[in-house]
Amino acid sequence: MTITKSYNKHTNTWYVYDTTYVFDETKNKKVQKRKCIGKYDPVTDSIIETGSRG
């Protein structure tokens, strides 16, 4: 479980994700599973949770 940040240049917004890697038997390799936690505010250096998903 890793916290990662991703920048959306179309909306000019940073998003924070909970990232885990799961082994996929059909592809025979690791695949990335991400769950959105919320938005990242670079000014205050804090995470703003979004709704029931975050």
Short mmCIF file of C-alpha atoms in Angstrom, two decimals:
data_model
loop_
_atom_site.label_atom_id
_atom_site.label_comp_id
_atom_site.label_asym_id
_atom_site.label_seq_id
_atom_site.Cartn_x
_atom_site.Cartn_y
_atom_site.Cartn_z
CA MET A 1 0.00 0.00 0.00
CA THR A 2 1.60 3.22 -1.21
CA ILE A 3 0.34 6.79 -1.37
CA THR A 4 0.98 8.36 -4.79
CA LYS A 5 0.21 11.78 -6.27
CA SER A 6 -0.91 12.36 -9.85
CA TYR A 7 -1.32 15.67 -11.68
CA ASN A 8 -4.24 16.28 -14.06
CA LYS A 9 -3.12 19.04 -16.43
CA HIS A 10 -6.60 19.52 -17.93
CA THR A 11 -8.17 20.49 -14.60
CA ASN A 12 -4.92 21.78 -13.02
CA THR A 13 -5.49 19.52 -9.99
CA TRP A 14 -3.36 17.09 -7.98
CA TYR A 15 -5.03 13.82 -6.92
CA VAL A 16 -3.87 11.40 -4.22
CA TYR A 17 -4.22 7.63 -4.71
CA ASP A 18 -3.75 4.54 -2.56
CA THR A 19 -1.75 2.25 -4.85
CA THR A 20 -1.33 -1.51 -4.48
CA TYR A 21 0.15 -4.10 -6.81
CA VAL A 22 -1.63 -7.42 -7.42
CA PHE A 23 -0.29 -10.39 -9.38
CA ASP A 24 -2.47 -11.12 -12.42
CA GLU A 25 -2.46 -14.84 -13.26
CA THR A 26 -3.66 -14.38 -16.85
CA LYS A 27 -1.02 -11.78 -17.77
CA ASN A 28 1.57 -13.45 -15.52
CA LYS A 29 2.76 -10.09 -14.16
CA LYS A 30 1.96 -7.45 -11.55
CA VAL A 31 -0.82 -4.95 -12.24
CA GLN A 32 -1.46 -1.67 -10.47
CA LYS A 33 -4.71 -1.09 -8.54
CA ARG A 34 -5.44 2.50 -7.50
CA LYS A 35 -8.13 3.94 -5.23
CA CYS A 36 -8.67 7.70 -5.16
CA ILE A 37 -8.25 9.16 -1.67
CA GLY A 38 -8.76 12.82 -2.50
CA LYS A 39 -7.18 15.99 -3.80
CA TYR A 40 -3.74 17.32 -2.86
CA ASP A 41 -3.30 20.99 -1.95
CA PRO A 42 0.31 22.01 -2.67
CA VAL A 43 -0.04 25.35 -0.84
CA THR A 44 -0.94 23.82 2.53
CA ASP A 45 0.73 20.45 1.76
CA SER A 46 -2.42 18.57 2.85
CA ILE A 47 -4.85 16.00 1.45
CA ILE A 48 -8.50 17.02 0.99
CA GLU A 49 -10.67 13.90 1.12
CA THR A 50 -13.33 13.55 -1.58
CA GLY A 51 -16.72 12.07 -0.71
CA SER A 52 -17.35 8.50 0.38
CA ARG A 53 -14.59 7.10 -1.83
CA GLY A 54 -11.84 8.98 -0.02
#
